[in-house]
Structures are given as C-alpha cells and as structure tokens.
Amino acid sequence: MPTVSVKWQKELLTGVEIDTSQPPYVFKCQLYDLTGVPPERQKIMVKGGLLKDDADWSKLGVKEGQKLMMMGTADEIVKAPEKGPVFMEDLPEEEQVVVAGHSAGLFNLGNTCYMNSTLQCLHSVPELKSALIKYPHSGRSNDLDQPSHLLTVATRDLFSELDKSVKAVAPMQFWTVLRKKYPQFGQLHNGSFMQQDAEECWTQILYTLSQSLKTPNLSENLDAIKGLFGIELVSRVHCAESGEESSETESVHSLKCHISHEVNHLHEGLKHGLKSELEKSSPSLGRSAIYVKDSHINGLPRYLTVQFVRFFWKRESNQKAKILRKVDYPLELDIYDLCSDDLKKSLEVPRQILRDEEGKKLGLKSKPKSSSSTVNDVKMSDAEGSSKESGESSMDASEEVHDKEMQLTGVYDLVAVLTHKGRSADSGHYVAWVKQESGKWIQYDDDNPIPQREEDIVKLSGGGDWHMAYICMYKARVVPK
C-alpha cells in the first residue's frame, strides 16, 4: 500500500495511502475528506494523463513517495452549529405552540366541558379573533351593558392566552363573567355546578359578541358576527285552510338538523328543519289555524353552523332526553338546493369558477364559454352586484371579516365538530374536534389535546353511547371574483 503526497493549490498533503485493491474512486473520496473537493470535481495527474475512477492501479505504476498533482475547487465548508440541539420544552411558549401544531387545552373547572368545547370551536375562527383584537381594552358604548362588555374582553383575553400557550389554560375569568352575564350557567346541585347545554352556551356567547362587536365606535367591525355566522332566511307562511299567505325574513346563527326515523343524513335533516308547522290566529277564519312555514336560505355566512336537534323535553321524567339515532354528515357540504331562487342565480357564476378550478387540479380543461353564456354571466354578475339578497348580503358589513375580492359558492368544508357523550343534556361529556390550519385534526378533551385522523371525524355520527355530533361548523369555500 504505497504512500504518496498530493499537491493541491498551495497545500501539500503528505502521507496519503493508496489502497491499490480498491478503485481510484476510493482514493478520490479520501482526498475529498482532506480537501473538501468532491470526487467529480477532482482532476489528478498521473503519467501525463488524468486519473480515471475505474483505472487499474497496477498499470499506472504509482511508486512509494510519488508526488501527485490535483486540481479542483472545494465545496463551501459547512460550519458546525453555533448552538447545540434545542429541545421543545426549552423554547419560548409561543414557539412551542408553532412546533406542537395546535393551541392549548382548557382545564375543566367542574362540569364546564360544555363551555370548554364551545370555546375551542369558536377559537378556531381566525376572523373572529381578529375582530376581538380590535375590541377596546377599556370603556364601552352607552348601549352595551357592562356584563356583555366584560364577557367580550374575557373572550378576547382567553383566545389570546390559548394562542400563546401549550400548557392547559384555566378559563376562570371567562367562566366567572359568563355566570354573571347568564346566571343559568351558575346553577348548583348538591353544592356543585351543574352540567349545561353546549348549544345554549354557544348561542349566548355569539349573541353577546354580536352586540359588542357592532358598537358605533367600531365601524370597521360593524355586524362582524352576522357577517361570519349570520344566515338570512326568507320564509313563505301559508294556511291551506284559509288560503292566506305571507312572507317574512329573519337572520339566524345556525341551521337545525331535525332528527326523525326518516332522517339518515344531515342534508335530509336540514330540509326538515326548514319546514315547520305553527298554529296562530287567522284573521279571515276568526280563529286559530295551522300554518306551514317553508324557508329558504337567502344569504350565506362565512362559517355555517349546524345543530343536530338531539335533545327534547321528556315530560314523564321531567328532563331533557337524547335522540341517539345515527345521522351521517359529510366533510364537504353543498347547500345549493336549500337556497332561494335569487341566491341560486347569484351562486351560478362562482360555482362554475369553482368547478373549473377543481377540474384544473384534476387535469381537466374548462369548457369554452359561448356568447350566450357570456351574456348570462354578465346578467348574473349584475344581479349579484345589485341585489341585496345575494350571497354577499351578509358579507359586505366588514372589510376585516370578509375579503371583498372573494365570493361564496354554497360549498362548505367541515372545520369543527362539538360532540356529546351520554344520555342527557344535563349530564354526560362534551368534546371539541377542531381542524388546524395545517389540515390536521385535534380532539380537545378539556385540557388534553389529542391528534385524530380525518376519516375518524365523520364516524361521530351517533347510533350508540359513543361521542356523537351535536354541533358542526363548516367553512365556506370561496373563489375570486
């Protein structure tokens, strides 16, 4: 095994051994370790020629102590890291949240899982957090009561704390203010706080925020809650007996999925929920009569909330009972057929844009528009821009909450599920299942966040004593105008 010296630039490498049983490429790798010049960049002169990677050493006649010459430039030398490995627990908490990929859980303060699960779902709405950040730290408008102001401040502060922490947070201040504003959540039984209905908690919190986030001194957040969660309904109220007919409009924060033996899927339950019977006085008949109320969606929100009507009052036991029937719900919900004719027209163009975009992802070509379709598109666009009853009607209230360059399509993606386990609304356990910005799902079981698979989220559809969906929140799929 001969030992040679190698001249490279201004350096002379001495005592370099050549293992003649190995091809020259191995020798070049030795030089790479010494010089940083990759083998493919090395040019080594031997016998007036260049040393090839697969040459035969026995034919090259290299002798002990021979001096070889190498040309070539080295890679930039990789410096050793100035700092050693950093463990997650040594990072600042804000950075730990980023690494963990989800925010903190909430301690159960004594049957407060209904409140914790509601807060985790609402906390996942970035536009709501943006509106809360702009809420003043002190002072309130004259038309807002002090408990509502304090509850809004507590919501803002709690959401901020959740975003900065990986360790579970105790929502003591929020809970204290919630009980002052709504005493029902402070009910005691045998000295302990009672379990409450998560849907009632959700509804009361949104109602309070709808009042506080549209105060006059916050014009940029005018009606923020309506823009985010408000669903405009237009209804035809008809009495078959008298022939009387009227129409009415209203704004709600959720759709109801009514459950009966005919309902197997969310879409069927929503259709049932948009039709109802009511008894009221008939002027023409001079007595009470049955009226049928048939509703359609006339304005869409950015976040569509659906409540499964699982609880009803059982007279014989004098308590809320639970419908355990399995009702499937999708990851993607299209509510086009539940919309009014006016809204359907305004949705046609954005829905075609959405279909074209999704087709491109699948490698499909969009259909060329004919002159007639172009005219129709213009008409639809004009109608969309001029009609107050279009899908944009509940969106234009706030520039902060809504990007005016985007438009709704009537298609929604599931982003949060609030489940209940147990037989009664006044007992059992509530849990939130929330989709993160990364696309991963986290189960928030009070102070314990647990990663979940997306395919398991739609299995929370009921049919037994396991967790079953009580509230689903969907996020609108939007397209550029």
XYZ file of C-alpha atoms in Angstrom:
481
model
C 0.000 0.000 0.000
C 2.108 2.927 -1.280
C 2.135 6.314 0.446
C 2.125 9.425 -1.758
C 1.968 13.202 -1.446
C -0.630 15.328 -3.247
C -0.090 18.954 -4.301
C -3.378 20.910 -4.256
C -3.357 24.673 -4.730
C -0.858 25.975 -2.129
C -1.142 22.897 0.060
C 0.931 19.721 0.060
C -0.817 16.726 1.528
C 1.746 14.176 2.710
C 1.447 10.568 3.857
C -1.671 9.770 1.823
C -2.035 5.995 1.500
C -3.349 4.324 -1.652
C -5.213 1.050 -1.256
C -4.416 -0.496 -4.636
C -7.023 -3.216 -4.032
C -9.722 -0.534 -4.348
C -10.552 1.526 -7.477
C -9.163 5.091 -7.718
C -12.610 6.467 -6.843
C -11.979 5.370 -3.237
C -8.691 7.336 -3.275
C -10.593 10.392 -4.515
C -13.018 10.014 -1.612
C -10.027 10.096 0.764
C -8.931 13.364 -0.837
C -12.480 14.722 -0.527
C -12.244 14.209 3.247
C -8.909 16.066 3.297
C -9.720 18.935 0.922
C -13.488 19.235 0.546
C -13.187 18.822 -3.240
C -15.916 16.412 -4.428
C -14.629 13.406 -6.444
C -16.413 14.586 -9.606
C -14.504 17.901 -9.475
C -11.070 16.341 -8.891
C -8.526 16.224 -11.715
C -5.477 14.168 -10.648
C -2.473 13.960 -12.966
C -0.838 10.533 -13.309
C 1.673 9.600 -16.063
C 0.793 12.707 -18.060
C -2.924 11.897 -18.018
C -5.985 12.179 -15.737
C -6.722 9.521 -13.138
C -9.990 7.766 -14.019
C -12.379 6.476 -11.355
C -12.128 2.862 -12.574
C -8.461 2.749 -13.661
C -6.196 -0.232 -12.813
C -3.561 0.815 -10.258
C -1.172 -1.949 -11.400
C -0.950 -0.385 -14.870
C -0.344 3.146 -13.554
C 2.968 2.304 -11.844
C 2.480 4.616 -8.842
C 5.566 4.380 -6.580
C 6.195 4.977 -2.854
C 6.686 8.677 -2.085
C 5.498 9.781 -5.554
C 4.140 13.328 -5.795
C 0.752 13.725 -7.498
C -0.982 16.953 -8.530
C -4.721 17.623 -8.006
C -6.843 20.438 -9.349
C -10.391 21.306 -8.304
C -12.412 23.670 -6.094
C -13.837 22.653 -2.750
C -17.449 22.948 -1.585
C -18.136 25.645 0.993
C -17.117 24.169 4.313
C -20.138 23.538 6.475
C -19.612 25.171 9.826
C -20.552 23.388 12.992
C -23.740 24.847 14.510
C -23.049 27.611 16.967
C -25.760 26.276 19.233
C -26.353 22.704 20.264
C -29.691 20.894 19.871
C -32.675 22.758 21.308
C -35.408 20.754 22.985
C -39.047 21.753 22.584
C -39.552 22.350 26.311
C -36.650 24.847 26.242
C -38.306 27.023 23.582
C -40.439 30.083 24.470
C -44.096 29.072 24.779
C -45.113 30.965 21.610
C -42.590 28.876 19.621
C -43.708 25.684 21.344
C -47.239 26.316 20.040
C -45.896 26.501 16.466
C -43.889 23.289 16.893
C -46.807 21.449 18.509
C -49.144 22.488 15.669
C -52.085 23.266 17.924
C -53.059 25.558 20.781
C -53.653 24.641 24.415
C -56.447 22.762 26.113
C -58.738 24.151 28.833
C -58.972 22.872 32.398
C -62.377 21.620 33.497
C -63.466 23.825 36.398
C -66.247 21.478 37.465
C -68.722 20.296 34.800
C -67.530 23.022 32.396
C -66.779 20.729 29.421
C -69.810 22.271 27.648
C -68.101 25.680 27.866
C -64.590 24.398 27.013
C -65.736 22.595 23.856
C -67.717 25.634 22.696
C -64.737 27.941 23.208
C -62.341 25.626 21.340
C -64.640 25.576 18.288
C -65.094 29.359 18.237
C -61.384 29.895 18.920
C -60.627 28.161 15.591
C -62.193 31.061 13.624
C -59.320 33.469 12.808
C -61.658 36.241 11.618
C -63.421 36.198 14.994
C -60.089 36.537 16.795
C -59.200 39.469 14.521
C -62.456 41.229 15.389
C -61.887 40.632 19.105
C -58.339 42.006 18.974
C -59.763 45.339 17.789
C -62.199 45.462 20.696
C -61.188 48.280 23.112
C -59.370 47.269 26.284
C -61.365 49.710 28.367
C -64.627 51.537 28.051
C -67.776 50.548 26.218
C -70.528 52.137 24.215
C -73.569 53.529 26.006
C -75.921 50.912 24.542
C -73.837 47.924 25.736
C -74.324 46.588 29.265
C -71.284 46.084 31.492
C -71.559 42.236 31.750
C -71.579 41.963 27.926
C -68.515 44.205 27.713
C -66.681 42.160 30.355
C -67.598 38.869 28.640
C -66.245 40.167 25.319
C -62.988 41.280 26.970
C -62.706 37.892 28.712
C -63.244 36.080 25.393
C -60.579 38.181 23.688
C -58.073 37.640 26.508
C -58.731 33.904 26.738
C -58.323 33.397 22.973
C -55.037 35.322 23.131
C -53.823 33.149 26.013
C -54.736 29.959 24.146
C -52.701 31.103 21.137
C -49.602 31.679 23.264
C -49.684 28.572 25.435
C -49.038 24.864 25.007
C -49.892 24.131 28.619
C -53.561 23.875 29.563
C -55.240 27.171 30.449
C -57.689 27.683 33.320
C -60.587 29.820 31.960
C -61.513 31.108 35.411
C -62.037 34.757 34.484
C -64.180 33.874 31.468
C -66.308 31.458 33.481
C -66.816 33.979 36.264
C -68.012 36.644 33.816
C -70.164 34.142 31.865
C -72.075 33.252 35.067
C -72.620 36.920 35.872
C -73.997 37.618 32.408
C -76.021 34.378 32.212
C -76.855 33.080 35.732
C -78.213 29.809 34.283
C -74.607 28.611 33.903
C -74.042 29.093 37.631
C -76.764 26.670 38.762
C -75.765 24.429 41.674
C -76.840 20.916 42.624
C -75.692 19.498 45.973
C -73.073 22.229 46.164
C -71.558 21.506 42.727
C -72.004 23.374 39.451
C -74.397 21.580 37.101
C -73.659 20.381 33.592
C -75.202 22.723 30.991
C -76.160 22.533 27.309
C -73.255 23.394 24.958
C -75.626 24.711 22.287
C -77.137 27.179 24.756
C -73.637 28.299 25.739
C -72.661 28.689 22.057
C -75.820 30.704 21.336
C -75.414 33.023 24.332
C -71.745 33.756 23.611
C -72.456 34.581 19.952
C -75.415 36.769 20.923
C -73.223 38.758 23.318
C -70.447 39.155 20.737
C -72.998 40.198 18.096
C -73.949 43.107 20.363
C -70.445 44.153 21.404
C -68.706 43.799 18.016
C -71.106 46.128 16.212
C -70.805 49.104 18.545
C -70.669 52.559 16.885
C -67.023 53.183 17.775
C -66.040 50.030 15.901
C -67.321 50.821 12.429
C -64.804 48.506 10.770
C -66.275 45.596 12.742
C -69.899 46.565 12.146
C -72.023 43.449 12.467
C -68.982 41.169 12.455
C -70.861 38.204 13.944
C -73.634 38.438 11.358
C -71.042 38.525 8.596
C -69.269 35.475 9.966
C -72.162 33.335 11.209
C -75.400 35.039 10.121
C -77.746 33.033 7.879
C -80.532 35.007 6.189
C -83.757 33.080 5.750
C -86.742 34.030 3.636
C -89.974 32.192 4.504
C -93.377 31.644 2.928
C -96.075 31.240 5.563
C -99.213 29.607 4.124
C -102.538 28.461 5.546
C -104.128 25.787 3.374
C -107.485 26.145 5.125
C -107.942 29.880 4.531
C -105.591 30.438 1.581
C -103.776 33.196 3.481
C -100.152 33.667 2.571
C -97.377 35.973 3.729
C -93.612 36.175 3.629
C -91.049 37.020 6.278
C -87.285 37.291 6.624
C -85.030 36.609 9.595
C -81.368 36.180 10.450
C -80.183 33.195 12.496
C -76.762 31.947 13.601
C -77.337 28.257 12.874
C -79.390 25.799 10.867
C -81.259 22.996 12.629
C -80.968 19.367 11.605
C -84.201 17.790 12.798
C -83.932 14.065 13.530
C -86.718 11.597 12.860
C -86.991 7.989 11.667
C -86.830 9.345 8.092
C -83.558 11.211 8.574
C -80.329 9.304 7.883
C -78.170 12.170 6.609
C -77.515 15.770 7.588
C -78.926 17.087 4.303
C -82.281 15.382 4.930
C -82.410 16.795 8.461
C -81.696 20.321 7.196
C -84.603 20.087 4.740
C -86.890 19.022 7.577
C -85.567 21.904 9.689
C -86.502 24.478 7.041
C -90.152 23.379 7.108
C -92.369 23.712 10.142
C -95.984 23.981 11.236
C -97.287 26.660 13.571
C -100.668 27.466 15.000
C -101.769 31.079 15.036
C -104.831 33.235 14.714
C -106.329 33.515 11.230
C -107.989 36.912 10.528
C -110.186 35.507 7.738
C -111.348 32.478 9.745
C -111.686 34.353 13.021
C -109.959 31.548 14.964
C -106.682 29.667 15.243
C -105.473 27.677 12.254
C -102.458 25.658 11.151
C -99.889 27.476 9.005
C -96.979 25.879 7.125
C -93.707 27.807 7.186
C -91.425 26.965 4.262
C -87.968 28.623 4.488
C -85.030 29.001 2.119
C -81.544 30.395 2.658
C -81.233 33.864 1.152
C -77.840 34.965 2.490
C -74.833 32.799 3.320
C -72.290 33.148 6.141
C -68.540 32.579 6.039
C -68.981 29.891 8.713
C -72.087 27.721 8.580
C -73.144 26.285 11.946
C -75.441 23.262 12.093
C -77.094 21.994 15.270
C -78.356 18.417 15.449
C -81.619 18.647 17.403
C -80.862 15.630 19.592
C -82.419 16.764 22.867
C -86.109 17.061 23.688
C -88.087 17.524 26.886
C -89.409 14.254 28.270
C -92.475 15.025 30.381
C -92.662 11.709 32.213
C -89.117 12.047 33.562
C -89.188 15.878 33.605
C -85.761 16.156 31.937
C -84.073 16.522 28.572
C -83.778 13.200 26.757
C -81.473 12.434 23.863
C -82.117 11.015 20.388
C -79.307 8.534 19.753
C -80.149 7.878 16.092
C -77.200 7.838 13.696
C -77.184 10.786 11.277
C -74.285 10.898 8.819
C -72.641 14.206 7.909
C -70.040 14.981 5.209
C -66.618 16.614 5.212
C -67.877 18.689 2.266
C -71.392 20.137 2.402
C -73.177 21.695 -0.584
C -76.353 23.591 0.373
C -77.221 24.974 -3.075
C -80.597 23.228 -3.195
C -81.587 24.782 0.171
C -81.175 28.306 -1.213
C -83.772 30.716 -2.594
C -84.050 31.182 -6.363
C -82.426 34.630 -6.153
C -79.460 33.269 -4.238
C -79.112 30.306 -6.604
C -78.770 32.694 -9.525
C -76.038 34.687 -7.808
C -74.172 31.472 -6.976
C -74.070 30.056 -10.516
C -71.021 32.007 -11.723
C -68.823 31.420 -8.637
C -69.838 27.743 -8.643
C -68.703 27.421 -12.261
C -65.395 29.085 -11.327
C -65.043 26.567 -8.511
C -65.773 23.645 -10.839
C -63.201 24.941 -13.328
C -60.571 25.346 -10.602
C -61.161 21.841 -9.268
C -61.161 20.490 -12.822
C -57.735 22.032 -13.454
C -56.384 20.267 -10.380
C -57.577 17.003 -11.920
C -56.037 17.885 -15.279
C -59.353 18.703 -16.977
C -59.855 21.606 -19.351
C -62.572 24.144 -18.619
C -65.355 24.431 -21.175
C -65.077 27.438 -23.515
C -67.851 29.940 -22.921
C -70.313 30.597 -25.712
C -71.529 34.091 -26.445
C -74.881 33.309 -24.857
C -73.256 32.041 -21.662
C -71.116 35.178 -21.542
C -74.272 37.313 -21.684
C -75.812 35.196 -18.927
C -72.653 35.582 -16.848
C -72.867 39.361 -17.194
C -76.511 39.317 -16.178
C -75.721 37.134 -13.177
C -72.838 39.361 -12.179
C -75.039 42.438 -12.477
C -77.720 40.779 -10.401
C -75.142 39.752 -7.839
C -73.785 43.248 -7.534
C -77.159 44.970 -7.302
C -79.247 42.537 -5.282
C -79.211 42.870 -1.523
C -80.497 39.339 -1.292
C -77.442 37.738 -2.888
C -74.911 35.532 -1.124
C -72.823 38.629 -0.463
C -75.550 40.355 1.516
C -74.262 39.178 4.868
C -70.627 39.600 3.872
C -70.224 43.258 2.958
C -70.613 44.531 6.520
C -66.968 44.329 7.439
C -63.772 44.574 5.455
C -61.875 42.962 8.325
C -64.153 39.953 8.495
C -64.532 39.409 4.755
C -62.267 39.754 1.786
C -64.424 41.579 -0.764
C -62.403 40.130 -3.616
C -63.781 36.670 -2.791
C -67.270 35.275 -3.263
C -69.159 32.357 -1.768
C -70.072 29.197 -3.677
C -72.557 27.425 -1.410
C -69.951 24.715 -0.784
C -68.555 24.317 2.734
C -65.766 22.291 4.366
C -66.038 20.828 7.861
C -63.679 22.567 10.326
C -65.087 21.753 13.786
C -67.381 19.262 15.496
C -68.740 19.534 19.029
C -69.826 16.140 20.348
C -71.787 14.873 23.331
C -71.413 11.517 25.045
C -74.198 10.336 27.340
C -77.964 10.053 27.502
C -78.959 13.500 28.803
C -78.023 17.092 28.052
C -77.745 17.714 31.786
C -75.089 15.018 32.166
C -72.509 13.251 30.018
C -69.447 14.841 28.475
C -68.780 17.382 25.697
C -65.655 17.380 23.499
C -64.442 19.587 20.603
C -62.805 18.182 17.444
C -61.096 21.017 15.558
C -59.269 21.151 12.217
C -55.981 23.062 12.432
C -54.564 25.367 9.750
C -52.154 22.545 8.863
C -55.129 20.335 7.972
C -54.647 18.054 10.976
C -57.491 17.351 13.390
C -57.160 17.729 17.170
C -59.587 16.380 19.752
C -59.832 18.843 22.653
C -60.974 16.776 25.625
C -60.802 19.610 28.145
C -57.094 20.009 28.999
C -55.968 17.098 26.789
C -55.417 17.814 23.041
C -55.211 14.522 21.101
C -54.341 14.222 17.340
C -57.016 12.468 15.255
C -57.364 11.044 11.755
C -59.760 12.858 9.429
C -61.536 9.628 8.470
C -62.497 9.154 12.133
C -64.145 12.583 12.387
C -67.172 11.601 10.286
C -67.671 8.495 12.432
C -69.023 10.689 15.243
C -72.500 10.373 13.730
C -74.324 8.662 16.587
C -76.135 5.389 16.955
C -74.780 4.429 20.395
C -73.286 5.744 23.607
C -70.050 6.991 21.989
C -69.400 10.674 21.236
C -71.863 11.929 18.615
C -72.028 15.201 16.704
C -74.181 17.868 18.354
C -72.863 20.951 16.511
C -70.929 21.012 13.226
C -69.181 24.109 11.911
C -68.356 24.406 8.199
C -66.129 26.988 6.500
C -67.166 28.476 3.140
C -65.198 27.536 0.063
C -64.659 30.806 -1.810
C -63.398 31.825 -5.252
C -62.033 35.138 -6.575
C -64.465 37.481 -8.297
